[in-house]
CSV table of C-alpha atoms in Angstrom, one decimal:
chain,number,residue,atom,x,y,z
A,1,MET,CA,67.2,10.9,146.1
A,2,SER,CA,65.3,12.6,143.3
A,3,PRO,CA,61.5,13.2,143.9
A,4,LYS,CA,59.1,10.9,142.1
A,5,SER,CA,57.4,12.6,139.2
A,6,GLY,CA,53.9,12.0,138.0
A,7,THR,CA,50.7,13.7,136.9
A,8,PRO,CA,48.1,13.9,139.7
A,9,LYS,CA,44.8,12.2,138.5
A,10,LYS,CA,41.5,13.9,139.1
A,11,ASN,CA,38.7,11.6,140.0
A,12,LEU,CA,35.1,12.7,140.4
A,13,MET,CA,32.9,10.6,142.6
A,14,LEU,CA,29.2,11.2,143.3
A,15,PHE,CA,27.7,10.2,146.6
A,16,ALA,CA,24.0,10.3,147.4
A,17,GLY,CA,22.0,10.2,150.6
A,18,ARG,CA,18.7,8.3,150.8
A,19,SER,CA,16.3,11.3,150.9
A,20,HIS,CA,15.9,11.9,147.1
A,21,LEU,CA,17.6,9.1,145.2
A,22,GLU,CA,15.6,9.9,142.0
A,23,LEU,CA,17.3,13.4,141.7
A,24,ALA,CA,20.7,11.9,142.5
A,25,GLU,CA,20.4,9.3,139.8
A,26,GLU,CA,19.3,11.9,137.3
A,27,VAL,CA,22.4,14.0,138.1
A,28,ALA,CA,24.6,11.0,137.7
A,29,LYS,CA,23.1,10.3,134.3
A,30,HIS,CA,23.8,13.8,133.1
A,31,LEU,CA,27.4,13.5,134.4
A,32,ASN,CA,27.8,10.0,132.9
A,33,VAL,CA,29.0,8.6,136.2
A,34,THR,CA,27.6,6.1,138.7
A,35,ILE,CA,26.6,6.8,142.3
A,36,THR,CA,29.3,5.3,144.5
A,37,PRO,CA,27.8,2.3,146.3
A,38,GLN,CA,27.4,2.5,150.1
A,39,SER,CA,25.9,0.8,153.0
A,40,ALA,CA,23.5,3.1,154.9
A,41,TYR,CA,21.0,2.1,157.5
A,42,ASP,CA,19.4,3.1,160.8
A,43,PHE,CA,20.0,1.4,164.1
A,44,ALA,CA,17.0,0.4,166.2
A,45,ASN,CA,17.4,3.6,168.3
A,46,GLY,CA,17.5,5.9,165.2
A,47,GLU,CA,21.3,6.3,164.9
A,48,ILE,CA,22.6,6.3,161.3
A,49,PHE,CA,25.5,4.3,159.9
A,50,VAL,CA,27.2,5.0,156.5
A,51,ARG,CA,30.1,3.1,154.9
A,52,PHE,CA,31.3,3.5,151.3
A,53,GLU,CA,32.0,0.3,149.4
A,54,GLU,CA,34.9,1.7,147.3
A,55,SER,CA,38.1,3.6,148.0
A,56,VAL,CA,37.6,7.3,148.0
A,57,ARG,CA,41.2,8.3,148.7
A,58,GLY,CA,42.2,11.4,146.7
A,59,CYS,CA,38.9,11.8,145.0
A,60,ASP,CA,36.9,15.0,144.3
A,61,ALA,CA,33.8,14.0,146.3
A,62,PHE,CA,30.3,15.5,145.6
A,63,VAL,CA,27.7,14.6,148.3
A,64,ILE,CA,24.1,15.2,147.3
A,65,GLN,CA,21.2,15.2,149.8
A,66,SER,CA,17.9,16.9,149.8
A,67,HIS,CA,16.8,18.3,153.2
A,68,CYS,CA,13.2,17.1,153.2
A,69,ASP,CA,11.0,15.6,155.8
A,70,PRO,CA,12.3,14.2,158.2
A,71,ILE,CA,14.7,17.0,157.8
A,72,ASN,CA,16.9,16.5,160.8
A,73,LYS,CA,17.5,12.8,159.9
A,74,TRP,CA,18.7,13.7,156.4
A,75,ILE,CA,20.9,16.6,157.5
A,76,MET,CA,22.5,14.2,160.0
A,77,GLU,CA,23.0,11.5,157.4
A,78,GLN,CA,24.8,14.0,155.1
A,79,LEU,CA,27.0,15.2,157.9
A,80,ILE,CA,28.0,11.5,158.6
A,81,MET,CA,28.7,11.0,154.9
A,82,VAL,CA,31.0,14.0,154.9
A,83,ASP,CA,32.8,12.8,158.0
A,84,ALA,CA,33.3,9.4,156.5
A,85,LEU,CA,34.8,10.9,153.4
A,86,LYS,CA,37.2,13.1,155.3
A,87,ARG,CA,38.4,10.2,157.4
A,88,ALA,CA,38.9,8.1,154.3
A,89,SER,CA,41.2,10.8,152.7
A,90,ALA,CA,38.9,12.3,150.1
A,91,LYS,CA,40.9,15.2,148.5
A,92,ARG,CA,38.0,17.7,148.3
A,93,ILE,CA,34.4,17.4,149.6
A,94,THR,CA,31.6,19.4,148.0
A,95,VAL,CA,28.3,19.3,149.9
A,96,ILE,CA,25.3,19.6,147.5
A,97,MET,CA,22.1,20.6,149.3
A,98,PRO,CA,19.5,21.5,146.6
A,99,PHE,CA,17.4,22.9,149.5
A,100,TYR,CA,19.3,24.4,152.4
A,101,GLY,CA,17.6,23.2,155.6
A,102,TYR,CA,16.8,25.8,158.2
A,103,ALA,CA,17.5,28.7,155.7
A,104,ARG,CA,14.5,30.6,157.1
A,105,GLN,CA,16.3,30.9,160.5
A,106,ASP,CA,18.9,33.3,159.1
A,107,LYS,CA,18.6,36.1,161.7
A,108,LYS,CA,17.1,36.9,165.1
A,109,HIS,CA,13.7,38.4,165.0
A,110,ARG,CA,13.5,38.7,168.8
A,111,GLY,CA,15.8,38.1,171.7
A,112,ARG,CA,17.0,34.6,172.7
A,113,GLU,CA,16.4,33.1,169.2
A,114,PRO,CA,19.0,31.0,167.3
A,115,ILE,CA,20.5,31.7,163.9
A,116,THR,CA,20.2,28.1,162.8
A,117,ALA,CA,21.2,28.7,159.2
A,118,ARG,CA,24.6,29.6,160.5
A,119,LEU,CA,24.7,26.5,162.7
A,120,ILE,CA,24.1,24.3,159.7
A,121,ALA,CA,27.0,25.9,157.9
A,122,ASP,CA,29.3,25.5,160.9
A,123,MET,CA,28.3,21.8,161.3
A,124,PHE,CA,29.2,21.0,157.7
A,125,LYS,CA,32.5,22.9,158.0
A,126,THR,CA,33.4,20.9,161.2
A,127,ALA,CA,32.4,17.6,159.5
A,128,GLY,CA,34.9,18.3,156.7
A,129,ALA,CA,33.1,20.0,153.9
A,130,ASP,CA,35.3,22.2,151.6
A,131,ARG,CA,32.5,23.7,149.5
A,132,ILE,CA,28.7,24.0,149.5
A,133,MET,CA,26.5,24.0,146.5
A,134,THR,CA,22.8,24.9,146.9
A,135,VAL,CA,19.8,26.3,144.9
A,136,ASP,CA,17.9,29.5,145.6
A,137,LEU,CA,18.8,30.3,149.2
A,138,HIS,CA,16.0,31.9,151.2
A,139,THR,CA,18.3,34.9,151.6
A,140,ALA,CA,21.6,35.4,149.7
A,141,GLN,CA,23.6,36.4,152.7
A,142,ILE,CA,23.6,32.8,154.0
A,143,GLN,CA,26.5,32.3,151.6
A,144,GLY,CA,28.6,34.3,154.1
A,145,TYR,CA,27.9,31.8,156.9
A,146,PHE,CA,30.1,29.2,155.4
A,147,ASP,CA,33.9,29.7,155.7
A,148,GLY,CA,34.7,28.5,152.2
A,149,PRO,CA,33.3,28.7,148.6
A,150,VAL,CA,29.5,28.6,148.2
A,151,ASP,CA,28.0,28.0,144.8
A,152,HIS,CA,24.5,29.6,144.9
A,153,LEU,CA,22.7,28.2,141.9
A,154,LEU,CA,19.6,30.0,140.5
A,155,ALA,CA,16.5,28.3,139.2
A,156,GLN,CA,15.1,31.5,137.8
A,157,THR,CA,16.2,30.8,134.2
A,158,LEU,CA,14.7,27.3,134.3
A,159,LEU,CA,11.3,28.5,135.7
A,160,ALA,CA,11.2,31.7,133.6
A,161,ASP,CA,11.9,29.9,130.4
A,162,TYR,CA,9.1,27.4,131.1
A,163,VAL,CA,6.6,30.3,131.8
A,164,ARG,CA,7.6,32.1,128.6
A,165,GLU,CA,7.2,29.0,126.5
A,166,ALA,CA,4.0,27.9,128.1
A,167,TYR,CA,2.3,31.3,127.9
A,168,PRO,CA,3.7,33.0,124.9
A,169,GLU,CA,0.6,35.0,124.1
A,170,GLU,CA,-0.3,36.2,127.6
A,171,ASN,CA,0.2,39.7,129.0
A,172,ILE,CA,2.3,38.8,132.1
A,173,THR,CA,2.8,40.7,135.4
A,174,VAL,CA,5.4,39.2,137.7
A,175,VAL,CA,4.2,39.3,141.2
A,176,SER,CA,6.4,39.2,144.3
A,177,PRO,CA,4.6,37.7,147.3
A,178,ASP,CA,6.0,40.4,149.5
A,179,SER,CA,8.0,43.6,149.3
A,180,GLY,CA,11.3,41.8,150.1
A,181,ARG,CA,11.4,39.9,146.8
A,182,VAL,CA,10.7,42.8,144.4
A,183,ARG,CA,14.3,42.8,143.3
A,184,LEU,CA,14.0,39.2,142.2
A,185,ALA,CA,10.7,40.0,140.5
A,186,GLU,CA,12.5,42.7,138.5
A,187,LYS,CA,15.0,40.1,137.3
A,188,TRP,CA,12.2,37.8,136.3
A,189,ALA,CA,10.5,40.7,134.4
A,190,ASP,CA,13.7,41.4,132.5
A,191,GLN,CA,14.0,37.7,131.5
A,192,LEU,CA,10.4,37.7,130.3
A,193,GLY,CA,11.0,40.6,128.1
A,194,GLY,CA,10.4,43.6,130.3
A,195,CYS,CA,6.9,42.9,131.7
A,196,PRO,CA,5.4,44.9,134.6
A,197,VAL,CA,6.1,44.0,138.3
A,198,ALA,CA,3.7,44.0,141.2
A,199,PHE,CA,3.9,43.0,144.8
A,200,ILE,CA,1.5,42.0,147.6
A,201,HIS,CA,1.6,44.1,150.8
A,202,LYS,CA,1.1,41.7,153.6
A,203,THR,CA,1.5,41.4,157.4
A,204,ARG,CA,2.9,38.5,159.4
A,205,ASP,CA,2.6,37.7,163.1
A,206,PRO,CA,6.1,36.8,164.4
A,207,HIS,CA,4.4,34.6,167.1
A,208,LYS,CA,2.6,32.5,164.5
A,209,PRO,CA,4.9,30.8,162.0
A,210,ASN,CA,3.6,30.0,158.5
A,211,GLU,CA,0.8,32.5,158.7
A,212,ALA,CA,0.5,35.7,156.8
A,213,VAL,CA,-2.4,38.0,155.8
A,214,ALA,CA,-2.4,39.5,152.3
A,215,LYS,CA,-3.5,43.1,152.4
A,216,ARG,CA,-3.5,44.6,148.9
A,217,VAL,CA,-1.8,44.3,145.5
A,218,VAL,CA,0.6,47.1,144.6
A,219,GLY,CA,0.9,47.2,140.8
A,220,ASP,CA,-1.2,46.5,137.6
A,221,VAL,CA,-2.6,42.9,137.4
A,222,ARG,CA,-6.1,43.6,136.0
A,223,ASN,CA,-6.8,41.4,132.9
A,224,ARG,CA,-3.3,40.1,133.0
A,225,LEU,CA,-1.6,36.7,133.8
A,226,ALA,CA,-0.1,37.1,137.2
A,227,VAL,CA,3.0,35.0,137.8
A,228,VAL,CA,3.6,34.7,141.5
A,229,ILE,CA,7.3,33.9,142.3
A,230,ASP,CA,8.9,32.6,145.5
A,231,ASP,CA,11.8,30.5,146.7
A,232,MET,CA,9.7,28.0,148.5
A,233,VAL,CA,6.1,27.0,149.3
A,234,ASP,CA,5.7,25.3,152.7
A,235,THR,CA,2.2,25.0,154.0
A,236,GLY,CA,0.8,27.0,151.0
A,237,GLY,CA,-1.1,29.4,153.2
A,238,THR,CA,0.7,32.6,152.1
A,239,ILE,CA,0.7,31.8,148.4
A,240,SER,CA,-3.0,30.6,148.3
A,241,LYS,CA,-4.1,33.9,149.9
A,242,ALA,CA,-2.0,35.8,147.4
A,243,VAL,CA,-3.7,34.0,144.5
A,244,GLU,CA,-7.1,34.9,146.1
A,245,GLN,CA,-6.1,38.5,146.4
A,246,LEU,CA,-4.8,38.7,142.8
A,247,LEU,CA,-8.0,37.2,141.4
A,248,ASN,CA,-10.1,39.7,143.5
A,249,GLU,CA,-8.0,42.5,142.0
A,250,GLY,CA,-9.0,41.4,138.5
A,251,ALA,CA,-6.1,39.2,137.4
A,252,LYS,CA,-7.1,37.1,134.4
A,253,ASP,CA,-5.3,34.0,135.7
A,254,VAL,CA,-2.6,33.2,138.2
A,255,VAL,CA,0.5,31.0,137.8
A,256,ILE,CA,2.6,30.1,140.8
A,257,ALA,CA,6.3,29.5,140.2
A,258,ALA,CA,8.6,28.5,143.0
A,259,THR,CA,11.9,26.6,143.4
A,260,HIS,CA,11.3,24.4,146.5
A,261,GLY,CA,8.0,22.5,147.0
A,262,VAL,CA,8.2,21.8,150.7
A,263,LEU,CA,4.4,21.1,150.8
A,264,SER,CA,3.9,20.5,154.5
A,265,GLY,CA,0.5,19.6,156.0
A,266,PRO,CA,-2.4,21.1,154.1
A,267,ALA,CA,-0.3,22.5,151.2
A,268,ARG,CA,-1.6,20.1,148.6
A,269,ASP,CA,-5.2,20.8,149.1
A,270,ARG,CA,-4.6,24.6,149.4
A,271,LEU,CA,-2.7,24.7,146.2
A,272,ALA,CA,-5.1,22.5,144.3
A,273,ASN,CA,-8.1,24.6,145.3
A,274,CYS,CA,-6.7,28.1,145.4
A,275,GLY,CA,-7.7,29.0,141.9
A,276,ALA,CA,-4.2,29.1,140.3
A,277,ARG,CA,-4.1,28.0,136.7
A,278,GLU,CA,-0.8,26.2,137.2
A,279,VAL,CA,1.7,25.6,140.0
A,280,VAL,CA,5.3,25.1,138.9
A,281,PHE,CA,8.1,23.7,141.1
A,282,THR,CA,11.5,22.2,140.6
A,283,ASN,CA,12.5,18.8,142.0
A,284,THR,CA,15.0,20.1,144.5
A,285,LEU,CA,12.8,18.3,147.0
A,286,PRO,CA,10.9,15.0,146.4
A,287,ILE,CA,7.2,15.5,145.6
A,288,PRO,CA,5.6,12.1,146.0
A,289,GLU,CA,2.4,11.1,144.2
A,290,GLU,CA,0.2,11.7,147.2
A,291,LYS,CA,1.2,15.4,147.2
A,292,ARG,CA,0.6,16.0,143.5
A,293,PHE,CA,-2.5,17.4,141.8
A,294,PRO,CA,-3.6,18.0,138.2
A,295,THR,CA,-2.4,21.6,137.9
A,296,LEU,CA,1.1,20.8,139.3
A,297,THR,CA,4.2,20.8,137.0
A,298,VAL,CA,7.6,19.7,138.3
A,299,LEU,CA,10.7,20.7,136.4
A,300,SER,CA,14.1,19.0,136.8
A,301,ILE,CA,17.0,20.8,138.4
A,302,ALA,CA,19.3,17.9,137.6
A,303,PRO,CA,20.9,19.4,134.4
A,304,LEU,CA,21.8,22.6,136.3
A,305,LEU,CA,23.3,20.7,139.2
A,306,ALA,CA,25.3,18.5,136.8
A,307,ARG,CA,26.7,21.5,134.9
A,308,ALA,CA,27.7,23.2,138.1
A,309,ILE,CA,29.4,19.9,139.3
A,310,GLU,CA,31.3,19.7,136.1
A,311,GLN,CA,32.5,23.4,136.4
A,312,VAL,CA,33.7,22.8,140.0
A,313,PHE,CA,35.5,19.6,139.1
A,314,GLU,CA,37.2,21.2,136.1
A,315,ASP,CA,38.0,24.4,138.0
A,316,GLY,CA,35.8,26.3,135.7
A,317,SER,CA,33.4,29.2,136.3
A,318,VAL,CA,30.0,28.4,138.0
A,319,THR,CA,29.1,32.1,137.6
A,320,ASN,CA,29.1,31.8,133.8
A,321,LEU,CA,26.1,29.4,134.1
A,322,PHE,CA,24.1,32.5,135.0
A,323,ASN,CA,25.7,35.1,132.6
A,324,GLY,CA,27.8,36.5,135.4
A,325,ASN,CA,24.8,37.2,137.7
A,326,ALA,CA,25.3,34.5,140.3
């Protein structure tokens, strides 16, 4: 008997968890696809149920979920979605987490501590994920925790282009909030045309999470627009103290530019009243109206995610989206 011939059909299907449907719908619009319908709800005891309403057999599945508050619930929902796709015979499953939950727990600071960022990668691999796509990891080595391809997308170009267009006449100094992100600040400086770089020397008590003390500014910020960059802003304590320190050092104005607006607890009030001229985030995480303030600007990451999804689906190069620097 001769084998049956035929051309395998590639079928892109987009699946969205419930944490940030606005971003998922925007990505779907850029891809010119619809989000696959599903039934998803919580049982009375908090257990999550997910069932897809269409056949997913043989599809190239992309599962998007933002890991926001309540973070454990949304991570679990995404894991359940991946498991459902694997058991329904999806051909390839790409997990899209614009914000990688638990990324700050990427190493042991003291004995008897977990490395939870690795645990997250292991759970998604066990659930059936073939690939992970994420934006601006807290530390790049987290890519090595997942036993498979990881597309580490960079929001730097989106944020830097906005700053350059919004402040074309300003003398800019790119400021790293600590010595660990000076390398990133140098990349920002190159993209902004070779402007100076500074960083804030600070100390942090390992026994007190989300607390840091800004000590002094290393670099020239006097009479210049200081652009403070970071991957995330959680409670806003560190970044608001950095703004205060920069203004005390003679900075003309301060702009905060970060990828992930976690904005826990008092973050809104701190950022609104810290003295920054503008605060710029992307929408990797939902920022509801009650957390917004007049000087806040939110840029959409959806076009970047859509282009990356297209490259993965077409077996193209994701690295080319960043001029080979990803």
